[in-house]
Amino acid sequence: MRYDTQIFFQKSSPGAYDTETGNYEEDTVKEEMRYASVMDTKTEMLKLVYGSIKQGSLTLHIQNHYKKEFDFIRIGEKRYQVDYTRKLRTKQTFIVSEVA
């Protein structure tokens, strides 16, 4: 298993309210990079997690556990939401699906 793909754990914070203009500032997104093994999710796991086959689903493995809070995972230009996670002794597994 190769951990050669960069993935980014994203945590977004809403923009603050500006009393002078009456507008909200842009949301800020903080990212933290990790290397992961990325592969397509097997059909059996898709049926177990989703009850059917879902397109755009990936399985990610990272070494060690990711303990910080996050909202999304970005791989390249695509954002994914975590549908299932499992912590093993020295690894963590995520099953993610693409966010439109």
PDB file of C-alpha atoms in Angstrom:
ATOM      1  CA  MET A   1       0.000   0.000   0.000  1.00  0.00           C
ATOM      2  CA  ARG A   2       1.501   3.302  -1.102  1.00  0.00           C
ATOM      3  CA  TYR A   3       0.814   6.501   0.763  1.00  0.00           C
ATOM      4  CA  ASP A   4       1.626   8.760  -2.173  1.00  0.00           C
ATOM      5  CA  THR A   5      -1.463  10.941  -2.687  1.00  0.00           C
ATOM      6  CA  GLN A   6      -1.782  14.311  -0.989  1.00  0.00           C
ATOM      7  CA  ILE A   7      -5.111  14.826   0.767  1.00  0.00           C
ATOM      8  CA  PHE A   8      -6.154  17.940   2.658  1.00  0.00           C
ATOM      9  CA  PHE A   9      -8.367  17.977   5.733  1.00  0.00           C
ATOM     10  CA  GLN A  10     -10.436  21.180   5.525  1.00  0.00           C
ATOM     11  CA  LYS A  11     -11.989  23.085   8.425  1.00  0.00           C
ATOM     12  CA  SER A  12     -14.113  26.074   7.412  1.00  0.00           C
ATOM     13  CA  SER A  13     -15.002  29.039   9.609  1.00  0.00           C
ATOM     14  CA  PRO A  14     -17.816  31.454   8.753  1.00  0.00           C
ATOM     15  CA  GLY A  15     -16.908  35.056   7.968  1.00  0.00           C
ATOM     16  CA  ALA A  16     -17.408  37.741  10.595  1.00  0.00           C
ATOM     17  CA  TYR A  17     -20.111  40.376  10.323  1.00  0.00           C
ATOM     18  CA  ASP A  18     -18.906  43.838   9.326  1.00  0.00           C
ATOM     19  CA  THR A  19     -21.089  46.448  11.080  1.00  0.00           C
ATOM     20  CA  GLU A  20     -19.941  49.285   8.803  1.00  0.00           C
ATOM     21  CA  THR A  21     -20.949  47.667   5.523  1.00  0.00           C
ATOM     22  CA  GLY A  22     -23.616  45.276   6.814  1.00  0.00           C
ATOM     23  CA  ASN A  23     -22.000  42.400   4.936  1.00  0.00           C
ATOM     24  CA  TYR A  24     -20.355  39.209   6.038  1.00  0.00           C
ATOM     25  CA  GLU A  25     -16.719  38.600   5.216  1.00  0.00           C
ATOM     26  CA  GLU A  26     -15.638  35.589   3.188  1.00  0.00           C
ATOM     27  CA  ASP A  27     -15.520  32.212   4.903  1.00  0.00           C
ATOM     28  CA  THR A  28     -12.021  31.017   5.730  1.00  0.00           C
ATOM     29  CA  VAL A  29     -10.839  27.475   5.097  1.00  0.00           C
ATOM     30  CA  LYS A  30      -7.854  26.005   6.914  1.00  0.00           C
ATOM     31  CA  GLU A  31      -6.210  22.950   5.396  1.00  0.00           C
ATOM     32  CA  GLU A  32      -3.818  20.365   6.759  1.00  0.00           C
ATOM     33  CA  MET A  33      -2.036  18.030   4.345  1.00  0.00           C
ATOM     34  CA  ARG A  34      -1.480  14.304   4.847  1.00  0.00           C
ATOM     35  CA  TYR A  35      -0.345  11.536   2.522  1.00  0.00           C
ATOM     36  CA  ALA A  36      -2.830   8.746   1.921  1.00  0.00           C
ATOM     37  CA  SER A  37      -3.426   5.603  -0.055  1.00  0.00           C
ATOM     38  CA  VAL A  38      -6.437   6.371  -2.281  1.00  0.00           C
ATOM     39  CA  MET A  39      -8.449   3.695  -4.097  1.00  0.00           C
ATOM     40  CA  ASP A  40     -11.927   3.040  -5.431  1.00  0.00           C
ATOM     41  CA  THR A  41     -14.355   1.583  -2.914  1.00  0.00           C
ATOM     42  CA  LYS A  42     -15.214  -2.086  -3.423  1.00  0.00           C
ATOM     43  CA  THR A  43     -18.755  -2.994  -4.426  1.00  0.00           C
ATOM     44  CA  GLU A  44     -19.365  -4.977  -1.228  1.00  0.00           C
ATOM     45  CA  MET A  45     -18.435  -1.993   0.937  1.00  0.00           C
ATOM     46  CA  LEU A  46     -20.590   0.350  -1.154  1.00  0.00           C
ATOM     47  CA  LYS A  47     -23.606  -1.871  -0.512  1.00  0.00           C
ATOM     48  CA  LEU A  48     -22.803  -2.039   3.210  1.00  0.00           C
ATOM     49  CA  VAL A  49     -22.331   1.713   3.706  1.00  0.00           C
ATOM     50  CA  TYR A  50     -24.863   3.152   1.242  1.00  0.00           C
ATOM     51  CA  GLY A  51     -27.267   0.259   0.596  1.00  0.00           C
ATOM     52  CA  SER A  52     -26.602   0.651  -3.132  1.00  0.00           C
ATOM     53  CA  ILE A  53     -23.805   1.510  -5.504  1.00  0.00           C
ATOM     54  CA  LYS A  54     -22.816   5.171  -5.287  1.00  0.00           C
ATOM     55  CA  GLN A  55     -20.640   6.801  -7.937  1.00  0.00           C
ATOM     56  CA  GLY A  56     -17.617   8.880  -6.967  1.00  0.00           C
ATOM     57  CA  SER A  57     -16.863   7.016  -3.735  1.00  0.00           C
ATOM     58  CA  LEU A  58     -13.262   6.487  -2.617  1.00  0.00           C
ATOM     59  CA  THR A  59     -11.514   4.637   0.196  1.00  0.00           C
ATOM     60  CA  LEU A  60      -8.624   6.454   1.898  1.00  0.00           C
ATOM     61  CA  HIS A  61      -6.044   5.015   4.279  1.00  0.00           C
ATOM     62  CA  ILE A  62      -3.746   7.248   6.321  1.00  0.00           C
ATOM     63  CA  GLN A  63      -0.995   6.254   8.681  1.00  0.00           C
ATOM     64  CA  ASN A  64      -1.778   7.114  12.288  1.00  0.00           C
ATOM     65  CA  HIS A  65      -5.048   8.720  13.363  1.00  0.00           C
ATOM     66  CA  TYR A  66      -6.278  12.194  12.455  1.00  0.00           C
ATOM     67  CA  LYS A  67      -7.605  13.654  15.718  1.00  0.00           C
ATOM     68  CA  LYS A  68      -8.539  17.224  14.745  1.00  0.00           C
ATOM     69  CA  GLU A  69     -12.024  18.287  13.668  1.00  0.00           C
ATOM     70  CA  PHE A  70     -12.628  18.788   9.950  1.00  0.00           C
ATOM     71  CA  ASP A  71     -15.524  19.365   7.573  1.00  0.00           C
ATOM     72  CA  PHE A  72     -14.308  17.994   4.244  1.00  0.00           C
ATOM     73  CA  ILE A  73     -11.378  16.229   2.605  1.00  0.00           C
ATOM     74  CA  ARG A  74      -9.951  17.701  -0.589  1.00  0.00           C
ATOM     75  CA  ILE A  75      -8.123  15.579  -3.143  1.00  0.00           C
ATOM     76  CA  GLY A  76      -6.859  17.624  -6.061  1.00  0.00           C
ATOM     77  CA  GLU A  77      -9.660  20.051  -6.903  1.00  0.00           C
ATOM     78  CA  LYS A  78     -12.517  17.838  -5.649  1.00  0.00           C
ATOM     79  CA  ARG A  79     -14.070  17.976  -2.183  1.00  0.00           C
ATOM     80  CA  TYR A  80     -15.343  14.885  -0.403  1.00  0.00           C
ATOM     81  CA  GLN A  81     -17.473  14.302   2.674  1.00  0.00           C
ATOM     82  CA  VAL A  82     -16.746  11.431   5.045  1.00  0.00           C
ATOM     83  CA  ASP A  83     -19.483   8.815   5.074  1.00  0.00           C
ATOM     84  CA  TYR A  84     -17.726   6.208   7.216  1.00  0.00           C
ATOM     85  CA  THR A  85     -14.502   6.082   9.203  1.00  0.00           C
ATOM     86  CA  ARG A  86     -12.754   3.315  11.068  1.00  0.00           C
ATOM     87  CA  LYS A  87      -9.743   3.570  13.349  1.00  0.00           C
ATOM     88  CA  LEU A  88      -7.353   0.655  13.280  1.00  0.00           C
ATOM     89  CA  ARG A  89      -4.385   0.261  15.586  1.00  0.00           C
ATOM     90  CA  THR A  90      -1.936   2.296  13.516  1.00  0.00           C
ATOM     91  CA  LYS A  91      -4.082   3.495  10.593  1.00  0.00           C
ATOM     92  CA  GLN A  92      -7.358   5.232   9.900  1.00  0.00           C
ATOM     93  CA  THR A  93      -9.709   4.438   7.028  1.00  0.00           C
ATOM     94  CA  PHE A  94     -12.231   6.819   5.462  1.00  0.00           C
ATOM     95  CA  ILE A  95     -14.955   6.078   2.927  1.00  0.00           C
ATOM     96  CA  VAL A  96     -15.768   9.361   1.226  1.00  0.00           C
ATOM     97  CA  SER A  97     -18.165  10.571  -1.454  1.00  0.00           C
ATOM     98  CA  GLU A  98     -17.831  13.577  -3.724  1.00  0.00           C
ATOM     99  CA  VAL A  99     -19.601  16.820  -2.782  1.00  0.00           C
ATOM    100  CA  ALA A 100     -21.209  18.696  -5.663  1.00  0.00           C
TER     101      ALA A 100
END
